[in-house]
JSON list of C-alpha atoms and ligand atoms in Angstrom, two decimals:
[
{"chain": "A", "resi": 97, "resn": "MET", "atom": "CA", "xyz": [78.37, 95.98, 85.22]},
{"chain": "A", "resi": 98, "resn": "ASN", "atom": "CA", "xyz": [77.79, 93.20, 87.70]},
{"chain": "A", "resi": 99, "resn": "PRO", "atom": "CA", "xyz": [74.93, 94.14, 90.05]},
{"chain": "A", "resi": 100, "resn": "VAL", "atom": "CA", "xyz": [75.84, 91.41, 92.54]},
{"chain": "A", "resi": 101, "resn": "TYR", "atom": "CA", "xyz": [77.85, 93.89, 94.65]},
{"chain": "A", "resi": 102, "resn": "PHE", "atom": "CA", "xyz": [74.79, 96.02, 95.28]},
{"chain": "A", "resi": 103, "resn": "SER", "atom": "CA", "xyz": [73.09, 93.11, 97.04]},
{"chain": "A", "resi": 104, "resn": "ALA", "atom": "CA", "xyz": [75.88, 92.71, 99.61]},
{"chain": "A", "resi": 105, "resn": "ARG", "atom": "CA", "xyz": [74.56, 92.07, 103.11]},
{"chain": "A", "resi": 106, "resn": "PHE", "atom": "CA", "xyz": [76.27, 91.72, 106.47]},
{"chain": "A", "resi": 107, "resn": "GLU", "atom": "CA", "xyz": [76.87, 88.06, 107.28]},
{"chain": "A", "resi": 108, "resn": "SER", "atom": "CA", "xyz": [79.09, 87.75, 110.35]},
{"chain": "A", "resi": 109, "resn": "SER", "atom": "CA", "xyz": [81.90, 89.11, 112.49]},
{"chain": "A", "resi": 110, "resn": "SER", "atom": "CA", "xyz": [84.63, 86.66, 113.43]},
{"chain": "A", "resi": 111, "resn": "ALA", "atom": "CA", "xyz": [87.53, 86.97, 115.83]},
{"chain": "A", "resi": 112, "resn": "LEU", "atom": "CA", "xyz": [89.26, 83.93, 114.39]},
{"chain": "A", "resi": 113, "resn": "VAL", "atom": "CA", "xyz": [89.61, 82.36, 110.96]},
{"chain": "A", "resi": 114, "resn": "SER", "atom": "CA", "xyz": [88.05, 79.19, 112.35]},
{"chain": "A", "resi": 115, "resn": "GLN", "atom": "CA", "xyz": [84.87, 81.20, 113.01]},
{"chain": "A", "resi": 116, "resn": "CYS", "atom": "CA", "xyz": [84.62, 82.58, 109.47]},
{"chain": "A", "resi": 117, "resn": "PRO", "atom": "CA", "xyz": [81.68, 81.35, 107.37]},
{"chain": "A", "resi": 118, "resn": "GLU", "atom": "CA", "xyz": [82.01, 78.57, 104.85]},
{"chain": "A", "resi": 119, "resn": "ALA", "atom": "CA", "xyz": [82.79, 80.22, 101.53]},
{"chain": "A", "resi": 120, "resn": "THR", "atom": "CA", "xyz": [83.52, 79.46, 97.91]},
{"chain": "A", "resi": 121, "resn": "ARG", "atom": "CA", "xyz": [85.53, 82.62, 97.30]},
{"chain": "A", "resi": 122, "resn": "GLU", "atom": "CA", "xyz": [86.11, 85.90, 99.00]},
{"chain": "A", "resi": 123, "resn": "VAL", "atom": "CA", "xyz": [87.98, 89.15, 98.48]},
{"chain": "A", "resi": 124, "resn": "ALA", "atom": "CA", "xyz": [89.36, 90.91, 101.55]},
{"chain": "A", "resi": 125, "resn": "PHE", "atom": "CA", "xyz": [89.90, 94.62, 102.11]},
{"chain": "A", "resi": 126, "resn": "ALA", "atom": "CA", "xyz": [92.65, 95.90, 104.39]},
{"chain": "A", "resi": 127, "resn": "GLY", "atom": "CA", "xyz": [93.93, 99.37, 105.10]},
{"chain": "A", "resi": 128, "resn": "ARG", "atom": "CA", "xyz": [95.47, 101.73, 107.57]},
{"chain": "A", "resi": 129, "resn": "SER", "atom": "CA", "xyz": [92.90, 103.34, 109.85]},
{"chain": "A", "resi": 130, "resn": "ASN", "atom": "CA", "xyz": [91.26, 106.31, 108.19]},
{"chain": "A", "resi": 131, "resn": "ALA", "atom": "CA", "xyz": [92.64, 105.40, 104.75]},
{"chain": "A", "resi": 132, "resn": "GLY", "atom": "CA", "xyz": [89.07, 105.15, 103.45]},
{"chain": "A", "resi": 133, "resn": "LYS", "atom": "CA", "xyz": [88.51, 101.38, 103.47]},
{"chain": "A", "resi": 134, "resn": "SER", "atom": "CA", "xyz": [84.98, 101.45, 104.87]},
{"chain": "A", "resi": 135, "resn": "SER", "atom": "CA", "xyz": [83.99, 104.20, 102.46]},
{"chain": "A", "resi": 136, "resn": "ALA", "atom": "CA", "xyz": [85.43, 102.21, 99.55]},
{"chain": "A", "resi": 137, "resn": "ILE", "atom": "CA", "xyz": [83.46, 99.10, 100.52]},
{"chain": "A", "resi": 138, "resn": "ASN", "atom": "CA", "xyz": [80.29, 101.18, 100.89]},
{"chain": "A", "resi": 139, "resn": "THR", "atom": "CA", "xyz": [80.88, 102.82, 97.51]},
{"chain": "A", "resi": 140, "resn": "LEU", "atom": "CA", "xyz": [81.55, 99.51, 95.73]},
{"chain": "A", "resi": 141, "resn": "THR", "atom": "CA", "xyz": [78.36, 98.03, 97.18]},
{"chain": "A", "resi": 142, "resn": "ARG", "atom": "CA", "xyz": [76.32, 101.26, 96.90]},
{"chain": "A", "resi": 143, "resn": "ASN", "atom": "CA", "xyz": [75.42, 100.73, 100.52]},
{"chain": "A", "resi": 144, "resn": "GLY", "atom": "CA", "xyz": [76.35, 103.66, 102.71]},
{"chain": "A", "resi": 145, "resn": "LYS", "atom": "CA", "xyz": [75.81, 101.66, 105.86]},
{"chain": "A", "resi": 146, "resn": "LEU", "atom": "CA", "xyz": [77.48, 98.34, 105.11]},
{"chain": "A", "resi": 147, "resn": "ALA", "atom": "CA", "xyz": [80.97, 98.86, 106.48]},
{"chain": "A", "resi": 148, "resn": "ARG", "atom": "CA", "xyz": [80.99, 101.28, 109.35]},
{"chain": "A", "resi": 149, "resn": "THR", "atom": "CA", "xyz": [82.90, 104.44, 108.63]},
{"chain": "A", "resi": 150, "resn": "SER", "atom": "CA", "xyz": [84.27, 106.02, 111.73]},
{"chain": "A", "resi": 151, "resn": "ARG", "atom": "CA", "xyz": [86.98, 108.16, 113.11]},
{"chain": "A", "resi": 152, "resn": "THR", "atom": "CA", "xyz": [87.02, 106.11, 116.30]},
{"chain": "A", "resi": 153, "resn": "PRO", "atom": "CA", "xyz": [90.22, 104.11, 116.20]},
{"chain": "A", "resi": 154, "resn": "GLY", "atom": "CA", "xyz": [90.50, 100.48, 117.10]},
{"chain": "A", "resi": 155, "resn": "ARG", "atom": "CA", "xyz": [86.83, 99.81, 117.50]},
{"chain": "A", "resi": 156, "resn": "THR", "atom": "CA", "xyz": [86.55, 96.75, 115.33]},
{"chain": "A", "resi": 157, "resn": "GLN", "atom": "CA", "xyz": [89.26, 94.15, 115.42]},
{"chain": "A", "resi": 158, "resn": "LEU", "atom": "CA", "xyz": [87.01, 91.61, 113.80]},
{"chain": "A", "resi": 159, "resn": "ILE", "atom": "CA", "xyz": [86.85, 89.96, 110.40]},
{"chain": "A", "resi": 160, "resn": "ASN", "atom": "CA", "xyz": [83.55, 91.13, 108.90]},
{"chain": "A", "resi": 161, "resn": "HIS", "atom": "CA", "xyz": [81.97, 89.08, 106.13]},
{"chain": "A", "resi": 162, "resn": "PHE", "atom": "CA", "xyz": [79.47, 90.56, 103.68]},
{"chain": "A", "resi": 163, "resn": "THR", "atom": "CA", "xyz": [77.67, 88.00, 101.56]},
{"chain": "A", "resi": 164, "resn": "LEU", "atom": "CA", "xyz": [77.11, 88.37, 97.83]},
{"chain": "A", "resi": 165, "resn": "GLY", "atom": "CA", "xyz": [75.26, 85.04, 97.68]},
{"chain": "A", "resi": 166, "resn": "GLU", "atom": "CA", "xyz": [76.37, 81.64, 96.38]},
{"chain": "A", "resi": 167, "resn": "GLY", "atom": "CA", "xyz": [79.30, 81.43, 98.75]},
{"chain": "A", "resi": 168, "resn": "ARG", "atom": "CA", "xyz": [80.91, 84.67, 97.61]},
{"chain": "A", "resi": 169, "resn": "PHE", "atom": "CA", "xyz": [81.92, 87.29, 100.14]},
{"chain": "A", "resi": 170, "resn": "LEU", "atom": "CA", "xyz": [83.56, 90.66, 100.55]},
{"chain": "A", "resi": 171, "resn": "VAL", "atom": "CA", "xyz": [85.57, 90.77, 103.75]},
{"chain": "A", "resi": 172, "resn": "ASP", "atom": "CA", "xyz": [86.41, 93.82, 105.84]},
{"chain": "A", "resi": 173, "resn": "LEU", "atom": "CA", "xyz": [89.64, 93.13, 107.74]},
{"chain": "A", "resi": 174, "resn": "PRO", "atom": "CA", "xyz": [90.62, 95.03, 110.90]},
{"chain": "A", "resi": 175, "resn": "GLY", "atom": "CA", "xyz": [92.24, 98.40, 110.25]},
{"chain": "A", "resi": 176, "resn": "TYR", "atom": "CA", "xyz": [95.82, 98.93, 111.36]},
{"chain": "A", "resi": 177, "resn": "GLY", "atom": "CA", "xyz": [98.29, 101.66, 112.14]},
{"chain": "A", "resi": 178, "resn": "TYR", "atom": "CA", "xyz": [96.32, 103.37, 114.87]},
{"chain": "A", "resi": 179, "resn": "ALA", "atom": "CA", "xyz": [98.26, 105.83, 116.95]},
{"chain": "A", "resi": 180, "resn": "GLN", "atom": "CA", "xyz": [99.08, 104.74, 120.49]},
{"chain": "A", "resi": 181, "resn": "VAL", "atom": "CA", "xyz": [98.52, 101.09, 119.98]},
{"chain": "A", "resi": 182, "resn": "SER", "atom": "CA", "xyz": [100.27, 98.80, 122.46]},
{"chain": "A", "resi": 183, "resn": "LYS", "atom": "CA", "xyz": [102.98, 96.38, 121.35]},
{"chain": "A", "resi": 184, "resn": "ALA", "atom": "CA", "xyz": [100.78, 93.51, 122.51]},
{"chain": "A", "resi": 185, "resn": "ARG", "atom": "CA", "xyz": [97.87, 94.72, 120.41]},
{"chain": "A", "resi": 186, "resn": "GLN", "atom": "CA", "xyz": [100.12, 95.20, 117.41]},
{"chain": "A", "resi": 187, "resn": "GLY", "atom": "CA", "xyz": [101.41, 91.65, 117.83]},
{"chain": "A", "resi": 188, "resn": "ALA", "atom": "CA", "xyz": [97.85, 90.35, 118.03]},
{"chain": "A", "resi": 189, "resn": "TRP", "atom": "CA", "xyz": [96.95, 92.18, 114.81]},
{"chain": "A", "resi": 190, "resn": "LYS", "atom": "CA", "xyz": [99.97, 90.72, 113.02]},
{"chain": "A", "resi": 191, "resn": "ARG", "atom": "CA", "xyz": [99.16, 87.19, 114.15]},
{"chain": "A", "resi": 192, "resn": "ALA", "atom": "CA", "xyz": [95.51, 87.54, 113.16]},
{"chain": "A", "resi": 193, "resn": "MET", "atom": "CA", "xyz": [96.41, 88.93, 109.71]},
{"chain": "A", "resi": 194, "resn": "THR", "atom": "CA", "xyz": [98.98, 86.22, 109.12]},
{"chain": "A", "resi": 195, "resn": "GLU", "atom": "CA", "xyz": [96.53, 83.52, 110.14]},
{"chain": "A", "resi": 196, "resn": "TYR", "atom": "CA", "xyz": [93.85, 84.96, 107.87]},
{"chain": "A", "resi": 197, "resn": "LEU", "atom": "CA", "xyz": [95.98, 85.70, 104.81]},
{"chain": "A", "resi": 198, "resn": "VAL", "atom": "CA", "xyz": [98.00, 82.50, 104.93]},
{"chain": "A", "resi": 199, "resn": "SER", "atom": "CA", "xyz": [95.36, 79.97, 105.93]},
{"chain": "A", "resi": 200, "resn": "ARG", "atom": "CA", "xyz": [92.04, 81.25, 104.61]},
{"chain": "A", "resi": 201, "resn": "GLU", "atom": "CA", "xyz": [91.39, 78.87, 101.74]},
{"chain": "A", "resi": 202, "resn": "PRO", "atom": "CA", "xyz": [88.64, 80.77, 99.86]},
{"chain": "A", "resi": 203, "resn": "LEU", "atom": "CA", "xyz": [90.70, 83.98, 99.79]},
{"chain": "A", "resi": 204, "resn": "ALA", "atom": "CA", "xyz": [90.88, 84.92, 96.10]},
{"chain": "A", "resi": 205, "resn": "GLY", "atom": "CA", "xyz": [92.50, 88.32, 96.43]},
{"chain": "A", "resi": 206, "resn": "LEU", "atom": "CA", "xyz": [93.45, 91.16, 98.75]},
{"chain": "A", "resi": 207, "resn": "VAL", "atom": "CA", "xyz": [92.58, 94.80, 98.18]},
{"chain": "A", "resi": 208, "resn": "VAL", "atom": "CA", "xyz": [94.82, 97.14, 100.14]},
{"chain": "A", "resi": 209, "resn": "VAL", "atom": "CA", "xyz": [93.33, 100.60, 100.51]},
{"chain": "A", "resi": 210, "resn": "MET", "atom": "CA", "xyz": [95.69, 103.54, 100.92]},
{"chain": "A", "resi": 211, "resn": "ASP", "atom": "CA", "xyz": [95.12, 107.29, 101.04]},
{"chain": "A", "resi": 212, "resn": "ILE", "atom": "CA", "xyz": [96.56, 108.50, 97.74]},
{"chain": "A", "resi": 213, "resn": "ARG", "atom": "CA", "xyz": [98.21, 111.37, 99.63]},
{"chain": "A", "resi": 214, "resn": "HIS", "atom": "CA", "xyz": [100.01, 109.02, 102.05]},
{"chain": "A", "resi": 215, "resn": "PRO", "atom": "CA", "xyz": [100.70, 105.69, 100.33]},
{"chain": "A", "resi": 216, "resn": "LEU", "atom": "CA", "xyz": [103.10, 102.97, 101.45]},
{"chain": "A", "resi": 217, "resn": "GLN", "atom": "CA", "xyz": [103.52, 103.93, 105.09]},
{"chain": "A", "resi": 218, "resn": "PRO", "atom": "CA", "xyz": [105.69, 101.58, 107.22]},
{"chain": "A", "resi": 219, "resn": "VAL", "atom": "CA", "xyz": [102.57, 99.79, 108.52]},
{"chain": "A", "resi": 220, "resn": "ASP", "atom": "CA", "xyz": [101.42, 99.22, 104.93]},
{"chain": "A", "resi": 221, "resn": "TRP", "atom": "CA", "xyz": [104.72, 97.50, 104.22]},
{"chain": "A", "resi": 222, "resn": "GLN", "atom": "CA", "xyz": [104.15, 95.30, 107.29]},
{"chain": "A", "resi": 223, "resn": "LEU", "atom": "CA", "xyz": [100.86, 94.18, 105.80]},
{"chain": "A", "resi": 224, "resn": "LEU", "atom": "CA", "xyz": [102.44, 93.64, 102.37]},
{"chain": "A", "resi": 225, "resn": "GLU", "atom": "CA", "xyz": [105.11, 91.46, 103.98]},
{"chain": "A", "resi": 226, "resn": "ILE", "atom": "CA", "xyz": [102.36, 89.26, 105.35]},
{"chain": "A", "resi": 227, "resn": "GLN", "atom": "CA", "xyz": [100.54, 89.29, 101.99]},
{"chain": "A", "resi": 228, "resn": "GLN", "atom": "CA", "xyz": [103.73, 88.03, 100.37]},
{"chain": "A", "resi": 229, "resn": "LEU", "atom": "CA", "xyz": [103.43, 84.86, 102.49]},
{"chain": "A", "resi": 230, "resn": "SER", "atom": "CA", "xyz": [100.02, 84.14, 101.01]},
{"chain": "A", "resi": 231, "resn": "ASP", "atom": "CA", "xyz": [98.99, 83.12, 97.52]},
{"chain": "A", "resi": 232, "resn": "ALA", "atom": "CA", "xyz": [96.41, 85.89, 97.29]},
{"chain": "A", "resi": 233, "resn": "PRO", "atom": "CA", "xyz": [96.97, 88.39, 94.49]},
{"chain": "A", "resi": 234, "resn": "LEU", "atom": "CA", "xyz": [97.10, 92.06, 95.43]},
{"chain": "A", "resi": 235, "resn": "HIS", "atom": "CA", "xyz": [95.17, 95.08, 94.19]},
{"chain": "A", "resi": 236, "resn": "VAL", "atom": "CA", "xyz": [96.05, 98.52, 95.55]},
{"chain": "A", "resi": 237, "resn": "LEU", "atom": "CA", "xyz": [93.27, 101.06, 95.76]},
{"chain": "A", "resi": 238, "resn": "LEU", "atom": "CA", "xyz": [94.67, 104.57, 96.09]},
{"chain": "A", "resi": 239, "resn": "THR", "atom": "CA", "xyz": [91.64, 106.35, 97.40]},
{"chain": "A", "resi": 240, "resn": "LYS", "atom": "CA", "xyz": [90.61, 109.96, 98.11]},
{"chain": "A", "resi": 241, "resn": "SER", "atom": "CA", "xyz": [91.85, 110.80, 94.61]},
{"chain": "A", "resi": 242, "resn": "ASP", "atom": "CA", "xyz": [89.45, 113.76, 94.65]},
{"chain": "A", "resi": 243, "resn": "LYS", "atom": "CA", "xyz": [91.88, 115.38, 97.09]},
{"chain": "A", "resi": 244, "resn": "ILE", "atom": "CA", "xyz": [94.58, 115.78, 94.45]},
{"chain": "A", "resi": 245, "resn": "GLY", "atom": "CA", "xyz": [94.66, 116.64, 90.75]},
{"chain": "A", "resi": 246, "resn": "ARG", "atom": "CA", "xyz": [94.16, 114.04, 88.03]},
{"chain": "A", "resi": 247, "resn": "SER", "atom": "CA", "xyz": [97.72, 114.14, 86.71]},
{"chain": "A", "resi": 248, "resn": "GLU", "atom": "CA", "xyz": [99.18, 114.15, 90.22]},
{"chain": "A", "resi": 249, "resn": "GLY", "atom": "CA", "xyz": [97.03, 111.08, 90.93]},
{"chain": "A", "resi": 250, "resn": "LEU", "atom": "CA", "xyz": [98.41, 109.25, 87.91]},
{"chain": "A", "resi": 251, "resn": "ARG", "atom": "CA", "xyz": [101.91, 110.16, 88.99]},
{"chain": "A", "resi": 252, "resn": "VAL", "atom": "CA", "xyz": [101.30, 108.66, 92.44]},
{"chain": "A", "resi": 253, "resn": "VAL", "atom": "CA", "xyz": [99.88, 105.48, 90.88]},
{"chain": "A", "resi": 254, "resn": "ARG", "atom": "CA", "xyz": [103.04, 105.13, 88.79]},
{"chain": "A", "resi": 255, "resn": "ARG", "atom": "CA", "xyz": [105.35, 105.88, 91.71]},
{"chain": "A", "resi": 256, "resn": "VAL", "atom": "CA", "xyz": [103.64, 103.37, 94.02]},
{"chain": "A", "resi": 257, "resn": "SER", "atom": "CA", "xyz": [103.69, 100.80, 91.23]},
{"chain": "A", "resi": 258, "resn": "ASP", "atom": "CA", "xyz": [107.44, 101.33, 90.78]},
{"chain": "A", "resi": 259, "resn": "GLU", "atom": "CA", "xyz": [108.14, 101.13, 94.51]},
{"chain": "A", "resi": 260, "resn": "LEU", "atom": "CA", "xyz": [106.21, 97.88, 94.84]},
{"chain": "A", "resi": 261, "resn": "ALA", "atom": "CA", "xyz": [107.97, 96.41, 91.81]},
{"chain": "A", "resi": 262, "resn": "ALA", "atom": "CA", "xyz": [111.33, 97.42, 93.26]},
{"chain": "A", "resi": 263, "resn": "GLU", "atom": "CA", "xyz": [110.52, 95.31, 96.34]},
{"chain": "A", "resi": 264, "resn": "GLY", "atom": "CA", "xyz": [109.33, 92.41, 94.20]},
{"chain": "A", "resi": 265, "resn": "VAL", "atom": "CA", "xyz": [105.67, 92.92, 95.16]},
{"chain": "A", "resi": 266, "resn": "GLU", "atom": "CA", "xyz": [103.33, 92.06, 92.30]},
{"chain": "A", "resi": 267, "resn": "ALA", "atom": "CA", "xyz": [100.19, 94.16, 92.24]},
{"chain": "A", "resi": 268, "resn": "THR", "atom": "CA", "xyz": [97.61, 95.89, 90.12]},
{"chain": "A", "resi": 269, "resn": "LEU", "atom": "CA", "xyz": [96.83, 99.48, 91.08]},
{"chain": "A", "resi": 270, "resn": "GLN", "atom": "CA", "xyz": [94.28, 102.17, 90.51]},
{"chain": "A", "resi": 271, "resn": "ASP", "atom": "CA", "xyz": [93.17, 105.52, 91.82]},
{"chain": "A", "resi": 272, "resn": "PHE", "atom": "CA", "xyz": [89.76, 105.71, 93.45]},
{"chain": "A", "resi": 273, "resn": "SER", "atom": "CA", "xyz": [87.42, 108.18, 95.09]},
{"chain": "A", "resi": 274, "resn": "SER", "atom": "CA", "xyz": [84.48, 107.26, 97.26]},
{"chain": "A", "resi": 275, "resn": "LEU", "atom": "CA", "xyz": [83.41, 110.87, 97.36]},
{"chain": "A", "resi": 276, "resn": "LYS", "atom": "CA", "xyz": [83.17, 111.10, 93.55]},
{"chain": "A", "resi": 277, "resn": "ALA", "atom": "CA", "xyz": [82.50, 107.37, 92.94]},
{"chain": "A", "resi": 278, "resn": "ARG", "atom": "CA", "xyz": [85.54, 107.40, 90.69]},
{"chain": "A", "resi": 279, "resn": "GLY", "atom": "CA", "xyz": [87.30, 104.15, 89.78]},
{"chain": "A", "resi": 280, "resn": "VAL", "atom": "CA", "xyz": [84.32, 101.99, 90.69]},
{"chain": "A", "resi": 281, "resn": "ALA", "atom": "CA", "xyz": [84.15, 100.15, 87.35]},
{"chain": "A", "resi": 282, "resn": "ASP", "atom": "CA", "xyz": [87.87, 99.30, 87.48]},
{"chain": "A", "resi": 283, "resn": "ALA", "atom": "CA", "xyz": [87.58, 97.97, 91.02]},
{"chain": "A", "resi": 284, "resn": "HIS", "atom": "CA", "xyz": [84.49, 95.93, 90.10]},
{"chain": "A", "resi": 285, "resn": "SER", "atom": "CA", "xyz": [86.43, 94.38, 87.20]},
{"chain": "A", "resi": 286, "resn": "VAL", "atom": "CA", "xyz": [89.09, 93.14, 89.60]},
{"chain": "A", "resi": 287, "resn": "LEU", "atom": "CA", "xyz": [86.47, 91.73, 91.96]},
{"chain": "A", "resi": 288, "resn": "ASP", "atom": "CA", "xyz": [84.66, 90.10, 89.01]},
{"chain": "A", "resi": 289, "resn": "HIS", "atom": "CA", "xyz": [87.91, 88.50, 87.94]},
{"chain": "A", "resi": 290, "resn": "TRP", "atom": "CA", "xyz": [88.80, 87.13, 91.36]},
{"chain": "A", "resi": 291, "resn": "LEU", "atom": "CA", "xyz": [85.33, 86.08, 92.48]},
{"chain": "A", "resi": 292, "resn": "PHE", "atom": "CA", "xyz": [83.69, 85.00, 89.22]},
{"chain": "A", "resi": 293, "resn": "ASP", "atom": "CA", "xyz": [86.59, 84.26, 86.86]},
{"chain": "A", "resi": 294, "resn": "ARG", "atom": "CA", "xyz": [85.49, 87.02, 84.52]},
{"chain": "A", "resi": 295, "resn": "PRO", "atom": "CA", "xyz": [88.29, 88.15, 82.21]},
{"chain": "A", "resi": 296, "resn": "LEU", "atom": "CA", "xyz": [89.85, 91.49, 83.02]},
{"chain": "A", "resi": 297, "resn": "PRO", "atom": "CA", "xyz": [89.06, 94.14, 80.40]},
{"chain": "A", "resi": 298, "resn": "THR", "atom": "CA", "xyz": [92.04, 94.64, 78.15]},
{"chain": "A", "resi": 299, "resn": "GLU", "atom": "CA", "xyz": [93.64, 98.01, 78.47]},
{"chain": "B", "resi": 142, "resn": "GDP", "atom": "P1", "xyz": [88.64, 103.60, 107.25]},
{"chain": "B", "resi": 142, "resn": "GDP", "atom": "O1", "xyz": [89.08, 103.87, 108.68]},
{"chain": "B", "resi": 142, "resn": "GDP", "atom": "O2", "xyz": [89.78, 103.19, 106.40]},
{"chain": "B", "resi": 142, "resn": "GDP", "atom": "O3", "xyz": [87.48, 102.69, 107.14]},
{"chain": "B", "resi": 142, "resn": "GDP", "atom": "O4", "xyz": [88.22, 105.03, 106.66]},
{"chain": "B", "resi": 142, "resn": "GDP", "atom": "P2", "xyz": [86.78, 105.65, 106.40]},
{"chain": "B", "resi": 142, "resn": "GDP", "atom": "O5", "xyz": [86.15, 105.04, 105.21]},
{"chain": "B", "resi": 142, "resn": "GDP", "atom": "O6", "xyz": [86.02, 105.67, 107.68]},
{"chain": "B", "resi": 142, "resn": "GDP", "atom": "O7", "xyz": [87.20, 107.15, 105.96]},
{"chain": "B", "resi": 142, "resn": "GDP", "atom": "C1", "xyz": [87.99, 107.97, 106.81]},
{"chain": "B", "resi": 142, "resn": "GDP", "atom": "C2", "xyz": [87.66, 109.42, 106.52]},
{"chain": "B", "resi": 142, "resn": "GDP", "atom": "O8", "xyz": [88.03, 109.75, 105.18]},
{"chain": "B", "resi": 142, "resn": "GDP", "atom": "C3", "xyz": [86.19, 109.75, 106.64]},
{"chain": "B", "resi": 142, "resn": "GDP", "atom": "O9", "xyz": [86.05, 111.04, 107.17]},
{"chain": "B", "resi": 142, "resn": "GDP", "atom": "C4", "xyz": [85.69, 109.71, 105.19]},
{"chain": "B", "resi": 142, "resn": "GDP", "atom": "O10", "xyz": [84.59, 110.54, 104.96]},
{"chain": "B", "resi": 142, "resn": "GDP", "atom": "C5", "xyz": [86.93, 110.20, 104.43]},
{"chain": "B", "resi": 142, "resn": "GDP", "atom": "N1", "xyz": [86.99, 109.63, 103.07]},
{"chain": "B", "resi": 142, "resn": "GDP", "atom": "C6", "xyz": [86.94, 108.32, 102.75]},
{"chain": "B", "resi": 142, "resn": "GDP", "atom": "N2", "xyz": [87.03, 108.14, 101.40]},
{"chain": "B", "resi": 142, "resn": "GDP", "atom": "C7", "xyz": [87.14, 109.38, 100.86]},
{"chain": "B", "resi": 142, "resn": "GDP", "atom": "C8", "xyz": [87.27, 109.85, 99.52]},
{"chain": "B", "resi": 142, "resn": "GDP", "atom": "O11", "xyz": [87.31, 109.12, 98.52]},
{"chain": "B", "resi": 142, "resn": "GDP", "atom": "N3", "xyz": [87.38, 111.21, 99.35]},
{"chain": "B", "resi": 142, "resn": "GDP", "atom": "C9", "xyz": [87.36, 112.07, 100.42]},
{"chain": "B", "resi": 142, "resn": "GDP", "atom": "N4", "xyz": [87.49, 113.37, 100.14]},
{"chain": "B", "resi": 142, "resn": "GDP", "atom": "N5", "xyz": [87.23, 111.64, 101.69]},
{"chain": "B", "resi": 142, "resn": "GDP", "atom": "C10", "xyz": [87.12, 110.32, 101.92]}
]
């Protein structure tokens, strides 16, 4: 276990990539609103207050950096897929995501958080299309796994994996639960690999 994640602290909120802090490496988290992204970040850092969990849609459209020290960061990207969002706002989100994912040099990987009961919604595919333009590897966190049975969860992981592969999207996947702190070690291994070059545990 790498305790570095438990020391994560808020660093900055940026509207533009040019305002983001200087970094060695960072891992970004993206997800449809209400998918459980903030809860996942809080669970991985054991800090219930780090990323703000909220039901209020569209509040933060900023790139939030959390420092782990020595130039390493976890990054909370703006949520997407809010109901009743204007076309203009949607366009702005897409431009901001493209700018971030394509041009952010220290980006070492992208974690896309999806509700295990509603994976791969059309807006998720929009994000994955943008991710495909970047060099950042992809890890899919299928969260709220406590809401469904264990075997059903594994079935969803396999199905999502197959659907991504069918579209030529390379990704690693796992189930996760913030409520039960399930899947934390697996997620930490991916972060360790991307941020600190630690080898992934062999399966
Ligand atoms: P975000 O909009 O993606 O940041 O989503 P939040 O982290 O704010 O979570 C949205 C809602 O789902 C909140 O009511 C959370 O309490 C709930 N939630 C998040 N993760 C889990 C989980 O693993 N299990 C369960 N049962 N609920 C969760």
